[in-house]
PDB file of C-alpha atoms (C1' of nucleotides) in Angstrom:
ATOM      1  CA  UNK N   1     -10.242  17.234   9.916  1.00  0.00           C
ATOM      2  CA  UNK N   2     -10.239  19.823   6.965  1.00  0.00           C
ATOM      3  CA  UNK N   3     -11.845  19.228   3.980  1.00  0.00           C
ATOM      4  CA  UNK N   4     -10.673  20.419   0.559  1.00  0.00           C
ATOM      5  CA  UNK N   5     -12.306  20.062  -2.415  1.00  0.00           C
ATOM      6  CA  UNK N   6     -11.389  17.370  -5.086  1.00  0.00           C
ATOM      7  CA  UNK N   7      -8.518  18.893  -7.334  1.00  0.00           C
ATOM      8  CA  UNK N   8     -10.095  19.029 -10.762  1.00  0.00           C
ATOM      9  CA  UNK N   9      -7.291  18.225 -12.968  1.00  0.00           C
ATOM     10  CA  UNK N  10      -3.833  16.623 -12.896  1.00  0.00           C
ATOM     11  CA  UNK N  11      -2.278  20.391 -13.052  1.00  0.00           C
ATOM     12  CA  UNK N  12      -4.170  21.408  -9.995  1.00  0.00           C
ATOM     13  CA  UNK N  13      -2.973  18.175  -8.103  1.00  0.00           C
ATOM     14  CA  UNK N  14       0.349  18.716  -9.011  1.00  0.00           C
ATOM     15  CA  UNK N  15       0.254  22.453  -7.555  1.00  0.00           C
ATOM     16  CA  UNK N  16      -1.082  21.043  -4.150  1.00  0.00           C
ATOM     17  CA  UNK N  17       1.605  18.885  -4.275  1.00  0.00           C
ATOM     18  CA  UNK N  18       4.126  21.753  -4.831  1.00  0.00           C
ATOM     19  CA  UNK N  19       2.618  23.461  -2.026  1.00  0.00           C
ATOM     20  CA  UNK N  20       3.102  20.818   0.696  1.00  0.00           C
ATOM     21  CA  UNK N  21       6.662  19.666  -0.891  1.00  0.00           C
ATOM     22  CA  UNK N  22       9.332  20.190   2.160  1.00  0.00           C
ATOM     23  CA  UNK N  23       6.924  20.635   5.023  1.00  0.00           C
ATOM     24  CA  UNK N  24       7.394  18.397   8.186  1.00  0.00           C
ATOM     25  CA  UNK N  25       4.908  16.467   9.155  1.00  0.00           C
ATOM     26  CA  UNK N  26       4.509  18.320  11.462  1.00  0.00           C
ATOM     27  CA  UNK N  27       3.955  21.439   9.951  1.00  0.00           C
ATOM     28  CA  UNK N  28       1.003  19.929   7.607  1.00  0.00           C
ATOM     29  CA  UNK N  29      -0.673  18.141  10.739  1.00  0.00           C
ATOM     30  CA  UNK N  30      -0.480  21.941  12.143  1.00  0.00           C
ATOM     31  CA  UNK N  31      -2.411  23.028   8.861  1.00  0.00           C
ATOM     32  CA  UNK N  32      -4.640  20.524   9.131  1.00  0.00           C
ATOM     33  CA  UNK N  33      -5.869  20.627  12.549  1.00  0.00           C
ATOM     34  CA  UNK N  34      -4.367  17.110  13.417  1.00  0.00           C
ATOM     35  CA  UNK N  35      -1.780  16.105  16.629  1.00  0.00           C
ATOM     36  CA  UNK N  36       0.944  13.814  15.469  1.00  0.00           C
ATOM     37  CA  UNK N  37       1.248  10.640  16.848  1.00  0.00           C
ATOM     38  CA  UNK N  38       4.202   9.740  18.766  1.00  0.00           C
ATOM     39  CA  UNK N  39       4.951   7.122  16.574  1.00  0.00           C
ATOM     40  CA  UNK N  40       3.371   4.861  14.228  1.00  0.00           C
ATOM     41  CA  UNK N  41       2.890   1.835  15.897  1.00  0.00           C
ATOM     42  CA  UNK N  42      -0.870   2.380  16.411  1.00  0.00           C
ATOM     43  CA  UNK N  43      -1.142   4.970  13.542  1.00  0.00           C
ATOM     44  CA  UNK N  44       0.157   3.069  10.841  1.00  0.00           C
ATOM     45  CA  UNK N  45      -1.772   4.505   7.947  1.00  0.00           C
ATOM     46  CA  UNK N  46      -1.974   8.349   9.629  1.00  0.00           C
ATOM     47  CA  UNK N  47       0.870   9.819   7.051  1.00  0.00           C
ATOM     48  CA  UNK N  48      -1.181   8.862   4.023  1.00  0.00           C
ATOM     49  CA  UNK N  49      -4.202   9.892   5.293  1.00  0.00           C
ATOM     50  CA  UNK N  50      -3.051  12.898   6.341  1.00  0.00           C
ATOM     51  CA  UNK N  51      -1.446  13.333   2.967  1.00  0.00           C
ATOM     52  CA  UNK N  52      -4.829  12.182   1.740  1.00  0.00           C
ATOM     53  CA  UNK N  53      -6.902  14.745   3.201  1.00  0.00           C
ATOM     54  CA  UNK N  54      -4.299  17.854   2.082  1.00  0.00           C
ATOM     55  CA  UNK N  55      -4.520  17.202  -1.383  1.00  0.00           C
ATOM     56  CA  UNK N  56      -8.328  16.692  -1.612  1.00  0.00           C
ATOM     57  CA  UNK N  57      -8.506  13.072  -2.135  1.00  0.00           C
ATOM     58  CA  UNK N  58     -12.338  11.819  -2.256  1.00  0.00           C
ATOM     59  CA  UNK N  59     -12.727   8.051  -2.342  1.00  0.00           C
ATOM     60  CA  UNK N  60     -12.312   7.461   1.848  1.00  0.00           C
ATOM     61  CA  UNK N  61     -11.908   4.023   1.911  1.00  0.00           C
ATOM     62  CA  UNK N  62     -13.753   2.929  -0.979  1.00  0.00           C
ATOM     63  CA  UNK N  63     -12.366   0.582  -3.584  1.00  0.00           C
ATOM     64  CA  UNK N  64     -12.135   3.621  -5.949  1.00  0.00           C
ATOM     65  CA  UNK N  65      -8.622   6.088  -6.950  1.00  0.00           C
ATOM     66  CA  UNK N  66      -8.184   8.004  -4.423  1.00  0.00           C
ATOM     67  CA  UNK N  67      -8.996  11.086  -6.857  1.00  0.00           C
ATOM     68  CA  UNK N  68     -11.544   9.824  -8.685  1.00  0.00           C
ATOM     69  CA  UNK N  69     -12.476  12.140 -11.481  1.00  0.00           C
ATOM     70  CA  UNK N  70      -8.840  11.965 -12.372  1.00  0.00           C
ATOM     71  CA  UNK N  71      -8.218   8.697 -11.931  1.00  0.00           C
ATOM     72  CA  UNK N  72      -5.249   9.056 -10.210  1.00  0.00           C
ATOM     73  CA  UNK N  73      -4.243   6.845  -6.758  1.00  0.00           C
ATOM     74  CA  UNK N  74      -1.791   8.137  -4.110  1.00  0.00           C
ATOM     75  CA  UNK N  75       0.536   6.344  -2.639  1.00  0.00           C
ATOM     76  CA  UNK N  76       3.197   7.659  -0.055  1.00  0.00           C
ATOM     77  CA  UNK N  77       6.900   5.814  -0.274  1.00  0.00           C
ATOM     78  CA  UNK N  78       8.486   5.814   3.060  1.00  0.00           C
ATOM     79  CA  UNK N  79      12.387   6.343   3.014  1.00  0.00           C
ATOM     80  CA  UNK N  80      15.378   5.243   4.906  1.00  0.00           C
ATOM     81  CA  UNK N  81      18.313   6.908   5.660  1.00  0.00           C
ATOM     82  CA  UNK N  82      19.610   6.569   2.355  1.00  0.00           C
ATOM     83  CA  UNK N  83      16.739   7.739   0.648  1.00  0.00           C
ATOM     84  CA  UNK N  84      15.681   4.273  -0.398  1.00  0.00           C
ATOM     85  CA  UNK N  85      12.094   2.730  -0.362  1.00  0.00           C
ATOM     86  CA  UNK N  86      11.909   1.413   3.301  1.00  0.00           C
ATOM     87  CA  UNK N  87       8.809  -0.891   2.964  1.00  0.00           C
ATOM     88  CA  UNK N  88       6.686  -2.714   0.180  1.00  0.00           C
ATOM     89  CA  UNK N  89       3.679  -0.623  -1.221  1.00  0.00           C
ATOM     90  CA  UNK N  90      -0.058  -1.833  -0.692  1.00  0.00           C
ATOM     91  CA  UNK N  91      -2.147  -1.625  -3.797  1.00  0.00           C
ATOM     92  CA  UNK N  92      -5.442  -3.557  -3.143  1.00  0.00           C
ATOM     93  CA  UNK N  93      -7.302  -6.808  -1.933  1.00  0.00           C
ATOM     94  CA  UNK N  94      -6.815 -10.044  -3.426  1.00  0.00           C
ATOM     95  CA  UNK N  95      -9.932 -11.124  -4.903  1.00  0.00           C
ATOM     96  CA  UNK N  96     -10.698 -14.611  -3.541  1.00  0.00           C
ATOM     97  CA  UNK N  97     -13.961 -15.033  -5.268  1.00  0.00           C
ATOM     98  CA  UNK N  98     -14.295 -12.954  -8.340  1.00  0.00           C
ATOM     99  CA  UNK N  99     -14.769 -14.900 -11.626  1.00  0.00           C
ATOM    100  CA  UNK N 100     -11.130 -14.561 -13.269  1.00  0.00           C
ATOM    101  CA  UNK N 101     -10.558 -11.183 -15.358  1.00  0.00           C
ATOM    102  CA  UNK N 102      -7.846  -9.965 -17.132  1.00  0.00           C
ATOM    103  CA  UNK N 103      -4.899  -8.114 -16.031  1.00  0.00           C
ATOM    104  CA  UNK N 104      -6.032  -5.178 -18.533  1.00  0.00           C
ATOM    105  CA  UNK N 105      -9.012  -4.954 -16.638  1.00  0.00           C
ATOM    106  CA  UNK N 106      -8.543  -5.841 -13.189  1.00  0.00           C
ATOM    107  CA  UNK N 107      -8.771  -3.572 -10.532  1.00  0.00           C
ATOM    108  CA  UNK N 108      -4.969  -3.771  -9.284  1.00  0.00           C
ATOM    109  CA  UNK N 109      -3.825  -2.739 -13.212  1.00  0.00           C
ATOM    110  CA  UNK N 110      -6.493   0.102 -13.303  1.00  0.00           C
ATOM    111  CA  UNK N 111      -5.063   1.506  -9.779  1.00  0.00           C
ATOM    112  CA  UNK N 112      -1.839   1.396 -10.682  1.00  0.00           C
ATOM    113  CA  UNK N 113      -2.128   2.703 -14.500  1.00  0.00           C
ATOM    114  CA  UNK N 114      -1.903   6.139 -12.745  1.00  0.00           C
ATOM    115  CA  UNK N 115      -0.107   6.952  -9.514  1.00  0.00           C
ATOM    116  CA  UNK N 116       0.583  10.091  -7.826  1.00  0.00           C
ATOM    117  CA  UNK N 117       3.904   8.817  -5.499  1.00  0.00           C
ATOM    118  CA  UNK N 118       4.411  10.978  -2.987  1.00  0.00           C
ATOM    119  CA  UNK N 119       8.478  10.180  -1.172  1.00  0.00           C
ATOM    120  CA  UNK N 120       7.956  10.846   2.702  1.00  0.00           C
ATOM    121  CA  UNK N 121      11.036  10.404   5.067  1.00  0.00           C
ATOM    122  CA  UNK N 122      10.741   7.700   7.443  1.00  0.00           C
ATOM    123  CA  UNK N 123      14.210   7.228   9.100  1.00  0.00           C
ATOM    124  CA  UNK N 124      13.441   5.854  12.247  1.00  0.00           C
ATOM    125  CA  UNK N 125      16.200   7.613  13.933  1.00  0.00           C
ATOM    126  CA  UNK N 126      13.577  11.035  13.194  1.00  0.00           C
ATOM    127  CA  UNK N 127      10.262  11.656  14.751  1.00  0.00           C
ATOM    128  CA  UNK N 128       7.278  11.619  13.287  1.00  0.00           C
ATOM    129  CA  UNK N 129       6.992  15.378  13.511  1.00  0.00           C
ATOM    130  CA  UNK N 130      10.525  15.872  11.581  1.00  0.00           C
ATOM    131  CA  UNK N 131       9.723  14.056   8.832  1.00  0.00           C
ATOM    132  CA  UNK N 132       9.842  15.584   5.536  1.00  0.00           C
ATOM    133  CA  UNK N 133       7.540  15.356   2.688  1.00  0.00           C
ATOM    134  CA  UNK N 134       9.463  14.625  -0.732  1.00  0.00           C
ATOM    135  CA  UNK N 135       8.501  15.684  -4.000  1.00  0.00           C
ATOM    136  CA  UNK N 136       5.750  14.088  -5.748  1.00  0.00           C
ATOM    137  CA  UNK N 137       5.559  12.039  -8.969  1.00  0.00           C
ATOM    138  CA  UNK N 138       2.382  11.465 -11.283  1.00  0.00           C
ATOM    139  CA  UNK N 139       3.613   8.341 -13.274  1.00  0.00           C
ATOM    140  CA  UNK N 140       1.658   6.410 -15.478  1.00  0.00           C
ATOM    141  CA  UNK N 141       2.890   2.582 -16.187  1.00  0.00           C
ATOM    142  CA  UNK N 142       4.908   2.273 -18.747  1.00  0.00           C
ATOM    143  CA  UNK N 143       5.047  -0.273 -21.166  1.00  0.00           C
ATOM    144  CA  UNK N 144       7.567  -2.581 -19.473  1.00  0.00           C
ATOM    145  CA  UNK N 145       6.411  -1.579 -16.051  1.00  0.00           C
ATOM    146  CA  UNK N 146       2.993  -3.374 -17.304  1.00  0.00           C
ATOM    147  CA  UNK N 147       4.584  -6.643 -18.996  1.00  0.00           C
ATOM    148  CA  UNK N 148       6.560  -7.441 -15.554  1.00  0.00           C
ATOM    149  CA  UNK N 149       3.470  -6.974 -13.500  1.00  0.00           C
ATOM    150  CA  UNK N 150       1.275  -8.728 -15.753  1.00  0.00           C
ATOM    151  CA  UNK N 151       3.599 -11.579 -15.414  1.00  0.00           C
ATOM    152  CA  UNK N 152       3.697 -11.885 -12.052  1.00  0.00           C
ATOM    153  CA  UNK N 153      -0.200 -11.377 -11.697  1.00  0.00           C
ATOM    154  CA  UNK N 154      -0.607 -13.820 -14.238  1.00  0.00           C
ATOM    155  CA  UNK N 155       1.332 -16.327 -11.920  1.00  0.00           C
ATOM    156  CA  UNK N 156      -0.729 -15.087  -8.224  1.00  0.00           C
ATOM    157  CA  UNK N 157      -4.041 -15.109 -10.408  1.00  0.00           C
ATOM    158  CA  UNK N 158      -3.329 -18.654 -11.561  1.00  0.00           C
ATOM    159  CA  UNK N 159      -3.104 -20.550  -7.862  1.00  0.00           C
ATOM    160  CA  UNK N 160      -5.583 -17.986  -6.825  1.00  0.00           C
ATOM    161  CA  UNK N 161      -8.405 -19.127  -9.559  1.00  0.00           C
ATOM    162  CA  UNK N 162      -7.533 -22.808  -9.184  1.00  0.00           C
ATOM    163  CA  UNK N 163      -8.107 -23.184  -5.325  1.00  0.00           C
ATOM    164  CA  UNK N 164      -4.415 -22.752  -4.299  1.00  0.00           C
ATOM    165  CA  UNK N 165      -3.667 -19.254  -2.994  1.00  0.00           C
ATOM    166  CA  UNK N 166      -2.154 -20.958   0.254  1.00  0.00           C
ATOM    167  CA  UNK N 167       0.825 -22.415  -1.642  1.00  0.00           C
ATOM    168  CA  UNK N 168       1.460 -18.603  -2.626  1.00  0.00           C
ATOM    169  CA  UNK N 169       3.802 -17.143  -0.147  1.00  0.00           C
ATOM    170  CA  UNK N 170       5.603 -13.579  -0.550  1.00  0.00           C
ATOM    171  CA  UNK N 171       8.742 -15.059  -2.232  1.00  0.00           C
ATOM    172  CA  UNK N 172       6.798 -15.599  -5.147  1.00  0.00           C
ATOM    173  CA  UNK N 173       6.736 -12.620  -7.709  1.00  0.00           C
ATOM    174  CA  UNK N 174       9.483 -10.592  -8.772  1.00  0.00           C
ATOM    175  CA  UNK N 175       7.910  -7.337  -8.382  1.00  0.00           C
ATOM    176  CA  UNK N 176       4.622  -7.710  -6.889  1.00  0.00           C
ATOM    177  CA  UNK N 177       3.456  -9.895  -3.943  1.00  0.00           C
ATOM    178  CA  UNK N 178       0.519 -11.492  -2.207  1.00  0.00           C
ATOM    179  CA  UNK N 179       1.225 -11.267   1.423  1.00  0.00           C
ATOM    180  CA  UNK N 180      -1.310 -11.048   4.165  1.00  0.00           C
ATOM    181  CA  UNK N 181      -3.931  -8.483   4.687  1.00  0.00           C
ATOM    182  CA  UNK N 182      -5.805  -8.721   7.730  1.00  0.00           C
ATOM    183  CA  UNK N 183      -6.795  -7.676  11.184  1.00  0.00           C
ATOM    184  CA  UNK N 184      -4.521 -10.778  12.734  1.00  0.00           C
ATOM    185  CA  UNK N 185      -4.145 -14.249  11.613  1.00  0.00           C
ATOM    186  CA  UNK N 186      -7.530 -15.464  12.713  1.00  0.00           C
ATOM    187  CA  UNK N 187      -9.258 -12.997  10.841  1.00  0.00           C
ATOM    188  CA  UNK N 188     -10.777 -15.473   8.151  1.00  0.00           C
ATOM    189  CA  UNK N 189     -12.131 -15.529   4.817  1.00  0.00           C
ATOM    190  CA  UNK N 190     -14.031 -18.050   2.563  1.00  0.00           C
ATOM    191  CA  UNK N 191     -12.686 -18.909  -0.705  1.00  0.00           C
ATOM    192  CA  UNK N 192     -12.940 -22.234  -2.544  1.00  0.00           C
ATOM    193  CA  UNK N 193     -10.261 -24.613  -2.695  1.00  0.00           C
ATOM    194  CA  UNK N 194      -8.773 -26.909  -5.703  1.00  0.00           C
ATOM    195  CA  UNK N 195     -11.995 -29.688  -5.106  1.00  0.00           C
ATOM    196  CA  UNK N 196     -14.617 -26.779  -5.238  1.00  0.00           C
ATOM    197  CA  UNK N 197     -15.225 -26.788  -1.583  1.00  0.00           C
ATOM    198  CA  UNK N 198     -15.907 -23.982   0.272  1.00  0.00           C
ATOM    199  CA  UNK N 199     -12.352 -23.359   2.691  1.00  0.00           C
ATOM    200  CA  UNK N 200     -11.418 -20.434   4.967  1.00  0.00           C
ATOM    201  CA  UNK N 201      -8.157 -18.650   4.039  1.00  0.00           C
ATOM    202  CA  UNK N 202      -6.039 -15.112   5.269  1.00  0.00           C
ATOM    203  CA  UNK N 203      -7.347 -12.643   3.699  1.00  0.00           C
ATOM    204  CA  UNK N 204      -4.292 -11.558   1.104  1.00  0.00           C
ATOM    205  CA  UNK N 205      -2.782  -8.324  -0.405  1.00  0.00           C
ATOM    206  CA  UNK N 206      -1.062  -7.697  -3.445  1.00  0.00           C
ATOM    207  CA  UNK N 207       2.032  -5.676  -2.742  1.00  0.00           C
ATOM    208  CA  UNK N 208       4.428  -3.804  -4.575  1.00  0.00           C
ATOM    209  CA  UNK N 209       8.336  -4.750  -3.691  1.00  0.00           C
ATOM    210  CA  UNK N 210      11.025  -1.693  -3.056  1.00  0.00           C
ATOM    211  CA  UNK N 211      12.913  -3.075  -6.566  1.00  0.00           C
ATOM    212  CA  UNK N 212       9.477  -1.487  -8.099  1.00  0.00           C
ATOM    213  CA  UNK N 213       9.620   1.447  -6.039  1.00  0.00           C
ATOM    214  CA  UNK N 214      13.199   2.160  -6.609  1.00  0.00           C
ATOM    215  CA  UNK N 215      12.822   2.305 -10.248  1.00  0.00           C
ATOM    216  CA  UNK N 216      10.025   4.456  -9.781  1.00  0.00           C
ATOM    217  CA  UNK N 217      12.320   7.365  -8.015  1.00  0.00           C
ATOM    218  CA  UNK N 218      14.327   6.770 -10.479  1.00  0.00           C
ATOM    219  CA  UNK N 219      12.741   7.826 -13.097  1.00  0.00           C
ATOM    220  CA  UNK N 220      12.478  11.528 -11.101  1.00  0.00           C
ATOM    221  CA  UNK N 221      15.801  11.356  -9.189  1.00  0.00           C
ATOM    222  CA  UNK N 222      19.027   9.751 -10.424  1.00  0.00           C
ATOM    223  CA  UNK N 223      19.528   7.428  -7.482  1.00  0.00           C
TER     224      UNK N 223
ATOM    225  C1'  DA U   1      20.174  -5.974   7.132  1.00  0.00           C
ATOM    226  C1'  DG U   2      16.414  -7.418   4.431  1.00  0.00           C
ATOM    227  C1'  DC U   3      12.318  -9.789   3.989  1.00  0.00           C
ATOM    228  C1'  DT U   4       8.071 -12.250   5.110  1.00  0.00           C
ATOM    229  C1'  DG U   5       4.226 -12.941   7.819  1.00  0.00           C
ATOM    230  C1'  DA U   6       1.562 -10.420  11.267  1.00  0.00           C
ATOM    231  C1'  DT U   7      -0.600  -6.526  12.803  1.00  0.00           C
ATOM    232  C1'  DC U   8      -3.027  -1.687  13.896  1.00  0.00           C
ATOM    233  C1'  DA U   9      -6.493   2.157  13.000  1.00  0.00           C
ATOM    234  C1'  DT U  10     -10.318   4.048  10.462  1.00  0.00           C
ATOM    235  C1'  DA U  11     -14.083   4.495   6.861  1.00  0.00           C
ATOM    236  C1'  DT U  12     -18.105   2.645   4.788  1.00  0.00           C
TER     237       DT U  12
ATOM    238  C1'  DA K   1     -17.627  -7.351   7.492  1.00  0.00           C
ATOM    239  C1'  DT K   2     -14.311  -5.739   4.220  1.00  0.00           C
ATOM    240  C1'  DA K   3     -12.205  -2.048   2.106  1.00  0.00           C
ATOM    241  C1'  DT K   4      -8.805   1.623   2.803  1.00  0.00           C
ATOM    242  C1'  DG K   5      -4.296   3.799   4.894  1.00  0.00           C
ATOM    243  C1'  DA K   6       0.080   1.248   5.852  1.00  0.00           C
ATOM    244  C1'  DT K   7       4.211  -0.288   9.340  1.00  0.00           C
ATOM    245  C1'  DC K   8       5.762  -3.626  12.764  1.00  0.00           C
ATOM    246  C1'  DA K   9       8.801  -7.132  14.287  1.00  0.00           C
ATOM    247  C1'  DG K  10      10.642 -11.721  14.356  1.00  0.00           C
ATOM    248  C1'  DC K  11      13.176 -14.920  11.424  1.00  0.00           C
ATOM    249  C1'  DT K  12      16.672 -16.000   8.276  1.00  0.00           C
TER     250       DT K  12
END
DNA sequence: AGCTGATCATAT
DNA sequence: ATATGATCAGCT
């Protein structure tokens, strides 16, 4: 794999971004030395990794931005057909057994304060290879952005503290989620349930739903 | 057709 | 072992 050096501001980012804006994938796999996979199904995370490494992000697979001097995290927004968000958006692991923090300073807030969202297209009906990469968009959350999430964190981060993340399932949360996050569903974790005793759980996710997304490529495209 | 629960690969 | 990058695929 190539290896660029860490943009150093939010200018230079943006100018990688320009410079990759409308290439198939496969054309940036060709730059980058990589073969693309026939399809996803055991490459699920190659387009934003490949993404990753084009535009000099550092942090590998550390719980850190993905461009860490800026503070800025990437995300890649796969579209349908119609130019929609086709899937939820990852942000980060649940914390099962941190003492309880506030949303201003918990680590799903300070990833999302900043994103660089980078629109890929993901029709199924096109290869891998065809698939074009969108325009990006550095957007910081705005002020109502943060009051819905906070809301719904508040709501996950109250079961979660008091022993009861497994009566969470994804239909709670209007905009973000806690869904599963794992290996398979025997891949265990411990956590500590609602008498204090130690308890094995799925390890959990907090997600981003398309009606966030949506208003996100909105704010760039008039959709 | 959309959504939820399950799953796959890789880095550290 | 647990974080990252996500998409798959069966159910409603």
């Amino acid at each position: 794999m190539d290896h660029i050096s860490p943009p150093k501001s939010p200018h230079e980012l943006l100018e990688r971004t320009h410079s990759i804006a409308g290439l198939t994938l496969a054309e940036l796999a060709h730059r980058q030395q990589q073969t693309v996979p026939t399809n996803l199904l055991h490459a699920k995370g190659w387009v934003g990794q490949l993404i990753e490494q084009s535009l000099g992000a550092s942090a590998g697979s550390r719980a850190e931005p993905d461009f860490v001097e800026l503070g800025i995290e990437l995300k890649t927004i796969p579209l349908n057909a119609s130019g929609q968000p086709k899937e939820t958006t990852y942000v980060c692991t649940v914390p099962l057994n941190e003492v309880a923090t506030s949303w201003e300073n918990s680590w799903i807030r300070q990833k999302l304060n900043r994103v660089l969202w980078l629109p890929i297209e993901a029709d199924p009906d096109l290869s891998v290879s065809e698939r074009r990469i969108g325009s990006a968009i550095l957007a910081e959350l705005t002020p109502q952005q943060d009051h819905l999430l906070k809301q719904d964190w508040l709501e996950h981060m109250e079961l979660i503290t008091t022993g009861r993340i497994n009566e969470i399932s994804a239909h709670h949360g209007a905009y973000l989620q806690v869904r599963p996050k794992a290996a398979n569903n025997k891949a265990l974790r411990n956590t500590t349930d609602e008498e204090g005793q130690s308890v094995q759980t799925l390890p959990r996710g907090f997600y981003l739903r398309t009606n966030f997304t949506i208003e996100i490529l909105k704010q760039q495209y008039a959709l």
